[in-house]
Short mmCIF file of C-alpha atoms and ligand atoms in Angstrom, two decimals:
data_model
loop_
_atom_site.label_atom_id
_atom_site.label_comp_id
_atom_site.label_asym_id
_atom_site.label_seq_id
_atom_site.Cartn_x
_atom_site.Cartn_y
_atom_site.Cartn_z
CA UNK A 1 -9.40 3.42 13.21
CA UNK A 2 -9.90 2.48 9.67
CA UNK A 3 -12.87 3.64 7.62
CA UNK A 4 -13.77 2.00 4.08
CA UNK A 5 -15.96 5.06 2.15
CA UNK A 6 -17.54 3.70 -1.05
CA UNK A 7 -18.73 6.21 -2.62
CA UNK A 8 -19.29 7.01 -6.72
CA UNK A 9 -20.05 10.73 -6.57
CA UNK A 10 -16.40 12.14 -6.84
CA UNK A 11 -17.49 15.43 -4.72
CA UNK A 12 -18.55 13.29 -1.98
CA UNK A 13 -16.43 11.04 -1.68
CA UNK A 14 -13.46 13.52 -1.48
CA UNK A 15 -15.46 15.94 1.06
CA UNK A 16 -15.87 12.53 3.05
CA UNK A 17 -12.05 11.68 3.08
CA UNK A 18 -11.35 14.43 3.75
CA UNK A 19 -13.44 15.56 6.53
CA UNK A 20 -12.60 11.67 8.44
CA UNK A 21 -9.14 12.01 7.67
CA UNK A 22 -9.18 15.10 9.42
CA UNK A 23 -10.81 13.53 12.24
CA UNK A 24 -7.98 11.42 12.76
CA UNK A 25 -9.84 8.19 10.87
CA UNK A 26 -7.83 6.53 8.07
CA UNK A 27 -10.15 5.96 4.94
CA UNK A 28 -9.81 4.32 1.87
CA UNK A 29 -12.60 4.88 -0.90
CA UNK A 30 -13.91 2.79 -3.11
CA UNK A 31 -15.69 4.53 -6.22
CA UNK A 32 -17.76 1.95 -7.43
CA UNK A 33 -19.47 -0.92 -5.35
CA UNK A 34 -17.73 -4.61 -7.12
CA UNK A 35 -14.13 -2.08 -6.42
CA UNK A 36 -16.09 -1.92 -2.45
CA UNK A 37 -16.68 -5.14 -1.56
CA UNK A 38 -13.68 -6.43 -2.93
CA UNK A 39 -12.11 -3.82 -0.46
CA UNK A 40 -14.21 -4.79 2.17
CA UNK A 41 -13.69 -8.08 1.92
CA UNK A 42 -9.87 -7.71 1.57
CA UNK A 43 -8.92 -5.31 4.61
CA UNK A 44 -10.55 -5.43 8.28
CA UNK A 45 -11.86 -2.02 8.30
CA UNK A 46 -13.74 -0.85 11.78
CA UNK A 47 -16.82 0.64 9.64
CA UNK A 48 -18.10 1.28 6.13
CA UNK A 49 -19.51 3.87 4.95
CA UNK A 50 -21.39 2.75 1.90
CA UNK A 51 -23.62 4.82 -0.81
CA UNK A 52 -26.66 3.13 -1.83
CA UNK A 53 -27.12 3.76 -5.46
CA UNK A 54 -23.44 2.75 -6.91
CA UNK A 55 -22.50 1.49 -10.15
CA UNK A 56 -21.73 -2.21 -10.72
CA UNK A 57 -22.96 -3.72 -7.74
CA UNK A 58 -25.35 -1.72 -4.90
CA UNK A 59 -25.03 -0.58 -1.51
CA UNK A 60 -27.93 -3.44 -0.64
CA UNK A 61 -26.17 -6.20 -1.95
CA UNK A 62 -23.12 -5.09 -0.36
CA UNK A 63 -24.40 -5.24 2.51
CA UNK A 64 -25.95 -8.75 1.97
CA UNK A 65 -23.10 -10.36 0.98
CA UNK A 66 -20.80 -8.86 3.63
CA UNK A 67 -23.13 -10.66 6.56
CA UNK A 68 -23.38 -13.32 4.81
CA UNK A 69 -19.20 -13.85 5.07
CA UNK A 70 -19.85 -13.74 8.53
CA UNK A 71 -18.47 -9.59 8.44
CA UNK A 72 -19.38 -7.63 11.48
CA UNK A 73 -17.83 -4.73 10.78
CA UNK A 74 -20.43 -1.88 11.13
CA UNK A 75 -21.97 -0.37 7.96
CA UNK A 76 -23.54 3.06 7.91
CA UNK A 77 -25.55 3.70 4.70
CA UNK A 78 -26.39 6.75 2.78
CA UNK A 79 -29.08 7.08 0.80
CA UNK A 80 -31.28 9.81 -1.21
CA UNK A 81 -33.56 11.75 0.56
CA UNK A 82 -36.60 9.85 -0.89
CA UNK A 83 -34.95 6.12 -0.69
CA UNK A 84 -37.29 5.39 2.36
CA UNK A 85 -37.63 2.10 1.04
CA UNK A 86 -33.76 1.05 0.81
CA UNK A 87 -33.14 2.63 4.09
CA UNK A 88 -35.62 -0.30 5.36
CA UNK A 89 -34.53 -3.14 3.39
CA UNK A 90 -31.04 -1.89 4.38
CA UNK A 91 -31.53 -2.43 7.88
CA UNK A 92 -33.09 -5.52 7.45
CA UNK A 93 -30.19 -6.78 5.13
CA UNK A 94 -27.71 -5.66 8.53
CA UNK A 95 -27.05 -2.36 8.11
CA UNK A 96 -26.35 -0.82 11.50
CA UNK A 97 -27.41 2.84 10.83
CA UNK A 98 -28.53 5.32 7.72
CA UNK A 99 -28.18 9.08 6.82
CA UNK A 100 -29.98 10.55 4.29
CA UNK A 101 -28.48 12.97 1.81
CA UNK A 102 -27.58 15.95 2.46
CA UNK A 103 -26.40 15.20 5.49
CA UNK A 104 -24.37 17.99 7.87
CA UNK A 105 -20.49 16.52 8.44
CA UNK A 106 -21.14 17.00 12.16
CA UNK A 107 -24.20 14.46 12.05
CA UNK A 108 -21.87 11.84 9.59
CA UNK A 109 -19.19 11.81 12.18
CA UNK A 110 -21.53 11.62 15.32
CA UNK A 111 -22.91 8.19 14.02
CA UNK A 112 -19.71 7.20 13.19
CA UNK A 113 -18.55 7.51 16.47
CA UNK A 114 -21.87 6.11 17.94
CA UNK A 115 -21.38 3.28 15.62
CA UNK A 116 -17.71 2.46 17.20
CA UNK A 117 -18.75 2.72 20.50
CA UNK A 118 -21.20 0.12 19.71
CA UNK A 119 -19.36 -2.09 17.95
CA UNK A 120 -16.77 -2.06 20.81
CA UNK A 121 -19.49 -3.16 23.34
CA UNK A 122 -21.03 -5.78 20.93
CA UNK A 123 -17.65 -7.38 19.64
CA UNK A 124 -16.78 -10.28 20.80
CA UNK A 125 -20.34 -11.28 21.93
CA UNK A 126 -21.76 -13.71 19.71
CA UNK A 127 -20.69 -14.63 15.95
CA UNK A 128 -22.82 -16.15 13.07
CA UNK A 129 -21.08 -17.73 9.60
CA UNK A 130 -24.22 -19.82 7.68
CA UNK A 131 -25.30 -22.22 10.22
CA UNK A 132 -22.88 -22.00 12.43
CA UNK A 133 -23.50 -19.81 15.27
CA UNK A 134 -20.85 -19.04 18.44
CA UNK A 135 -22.00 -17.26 21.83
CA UNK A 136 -18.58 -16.40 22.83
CA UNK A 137 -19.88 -15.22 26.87
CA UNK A 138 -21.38 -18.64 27.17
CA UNK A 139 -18.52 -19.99 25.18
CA UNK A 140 -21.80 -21.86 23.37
CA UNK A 141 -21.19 -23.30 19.78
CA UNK A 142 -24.31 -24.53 17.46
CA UNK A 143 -24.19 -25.93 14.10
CA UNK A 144 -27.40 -26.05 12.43
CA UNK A 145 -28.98 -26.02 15.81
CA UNK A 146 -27.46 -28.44 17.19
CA UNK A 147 -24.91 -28.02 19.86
CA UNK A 148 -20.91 -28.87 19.43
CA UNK A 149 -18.63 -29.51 22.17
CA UNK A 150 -15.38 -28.02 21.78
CA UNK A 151 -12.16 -28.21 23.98
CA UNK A 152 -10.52 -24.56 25.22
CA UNK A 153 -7.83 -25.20 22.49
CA UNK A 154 -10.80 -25.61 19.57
CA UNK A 155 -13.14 -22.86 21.08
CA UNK A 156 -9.81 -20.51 20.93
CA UNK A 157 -9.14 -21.62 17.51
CA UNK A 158 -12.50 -21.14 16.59
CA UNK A 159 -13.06 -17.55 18.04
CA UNK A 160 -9.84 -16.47 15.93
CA UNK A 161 -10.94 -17.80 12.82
CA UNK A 162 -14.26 -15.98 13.86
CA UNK A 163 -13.07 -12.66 14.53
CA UNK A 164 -11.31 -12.74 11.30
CA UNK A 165 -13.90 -14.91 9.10
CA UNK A 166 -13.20 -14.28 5.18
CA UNK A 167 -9.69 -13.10 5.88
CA UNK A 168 -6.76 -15.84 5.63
CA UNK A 169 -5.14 -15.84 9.50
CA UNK A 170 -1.85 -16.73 9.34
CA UNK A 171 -0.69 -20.01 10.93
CA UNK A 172 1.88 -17.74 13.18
CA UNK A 173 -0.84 -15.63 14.43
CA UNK A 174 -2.61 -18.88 15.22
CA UNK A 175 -0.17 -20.80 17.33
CA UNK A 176 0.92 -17.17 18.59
CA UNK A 177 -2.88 -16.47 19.90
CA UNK A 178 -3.87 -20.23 20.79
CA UNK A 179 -0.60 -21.78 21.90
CA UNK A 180 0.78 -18.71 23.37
CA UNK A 181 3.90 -19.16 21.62
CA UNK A 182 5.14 -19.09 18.22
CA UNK A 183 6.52 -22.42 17.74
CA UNK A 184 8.02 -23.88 14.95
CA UNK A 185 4.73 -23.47 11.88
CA UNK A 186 5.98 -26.55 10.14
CA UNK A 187 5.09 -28.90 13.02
CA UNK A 188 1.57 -30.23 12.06
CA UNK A 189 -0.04 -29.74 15.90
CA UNK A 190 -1.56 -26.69 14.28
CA UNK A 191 -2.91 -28.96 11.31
CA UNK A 192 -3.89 -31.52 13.49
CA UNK A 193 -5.80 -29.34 15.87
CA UNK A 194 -7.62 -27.79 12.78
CA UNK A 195 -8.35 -31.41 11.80
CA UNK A 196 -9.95 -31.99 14.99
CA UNK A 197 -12.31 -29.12 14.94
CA UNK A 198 -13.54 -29.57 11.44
CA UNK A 199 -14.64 -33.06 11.93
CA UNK A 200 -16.79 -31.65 15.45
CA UNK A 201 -17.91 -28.86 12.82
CA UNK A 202 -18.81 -30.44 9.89
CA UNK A 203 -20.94 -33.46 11.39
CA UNK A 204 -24.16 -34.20 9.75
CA UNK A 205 -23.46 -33.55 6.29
CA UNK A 206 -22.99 -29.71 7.34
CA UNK A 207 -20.82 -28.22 4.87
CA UNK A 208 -16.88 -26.87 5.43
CA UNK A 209 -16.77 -23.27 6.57
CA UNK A 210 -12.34 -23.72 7.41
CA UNK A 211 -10.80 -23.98 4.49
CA UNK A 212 -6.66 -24.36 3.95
CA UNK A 213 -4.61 -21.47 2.09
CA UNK A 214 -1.46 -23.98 1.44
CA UNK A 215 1.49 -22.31 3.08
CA UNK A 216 -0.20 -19.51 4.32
CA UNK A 217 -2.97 -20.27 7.36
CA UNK A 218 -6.33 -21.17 7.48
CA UNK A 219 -9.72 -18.98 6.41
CA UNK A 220 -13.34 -19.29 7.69
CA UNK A 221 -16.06 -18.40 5.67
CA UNK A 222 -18.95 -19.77 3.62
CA UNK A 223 -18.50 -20.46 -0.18
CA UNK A 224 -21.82 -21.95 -0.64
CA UNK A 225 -22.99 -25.20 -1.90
CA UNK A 226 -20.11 -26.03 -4.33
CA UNK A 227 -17.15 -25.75 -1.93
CA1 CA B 1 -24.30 7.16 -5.79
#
């Protein structure tokens, strides 16, 4: 289990590495919050701890901008004692929990642990990137409301790309998880494939969430407007 700490108070953030490393977490720490989300948005972590009041960019807006990629990865937030405000807008912005400093260790690492057990219930239920929105029990997929109709080979395609939205997925893990095989990557039944579920997702005018990393695989996520 992999735990992202971002954290600019040096005192902290070591007594926090250290204290989850010795409960068997691996943690990387981030000391300032653009050097956090760029970690965040880099490595699949299973939860982030993340300090409210950070130079450079905010625990809020981290928070923001890692839903908005479509990142479900749950995010406990720690904030002053008197931040009653943030803690709010926090969990409003997706948050999944808070702790106010000081906090005991023992308290830290039982929502931690809460928040894994959650997520491991919750994962895989439903998925949300912009508009497009995937009940994955119902095997249900909406874009902009409206409903899409996807084959078994799309919907797998699209729950991968889904489960790792922002992050490039190889085209061997693709025709490994979808095809059940790892065939030759240079035949273009993965391209084609991909071809065939952007055209059912992008009807209407909506606006490409799969995008191509030449040579590499394929990425979901939403760049906005101007991609
Ligand atoms: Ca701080």
């Amino acid at each position: 289990m992999k735990i992202l700490v971002i954290e600019d108070e040096p005192k902290s953030a070591a007594f926090l590495q250290l204290g989850l490393t010795e409960a068997g977490f691996v943690v990387d720490t981030a000391t300032d919050g653009a050097q956090g989300l760029g970690a965040a948005r880099g490595t699949e972590y299973d939860l982030i701890i993340c300090d409210v009041m950070l130079p450079k960019r905010d625990g809020l807006s981290i928070v923001a901008e890692l839903r908005r990629l479509g990142r479900q990865t749950p995010l406990l937030l720690v904030t002053a004692r008197n931040q009653i405000d943030d803690r709010v807008r926090g969990l409003d912005l997706g948050a999944d929990d808070y702790l106010a400093k000081p906090f005991a260790f023992a308290e830290l690492l039982a929502r931690v642990r809460a928040l894994l057990r959650r997520a491991a219930i919750r994962a895989a239920d439903s998925y949300q990137v912009a508009d497009l929105y995937c009940d994955v029990r119902h095997r249900r997929v909406e874009r902009a409301g409206r409903r899409v109709d996807l084959t078994p080979r799309e919907f797998a395609l699209l729950l991968l790309l889904l489960e790792h939205a922002a992050e490039v997925v190889p085209r061997v893990l693709i025709t490994d998880r979808v095809w059940g095989m790892n065939f030759d990557s240079d035949t273009n039944v993965l391209d084609v494939q991909v071809r065939r579920l952007r055209s059912k997702l992008e009807i209407h005018g909506a606006r490409p969430l799969i995008h191509t990393v030449r040579g590499v695989g394929y990425v979901l996520e939403d760049r906005g407007l101007d991609a």
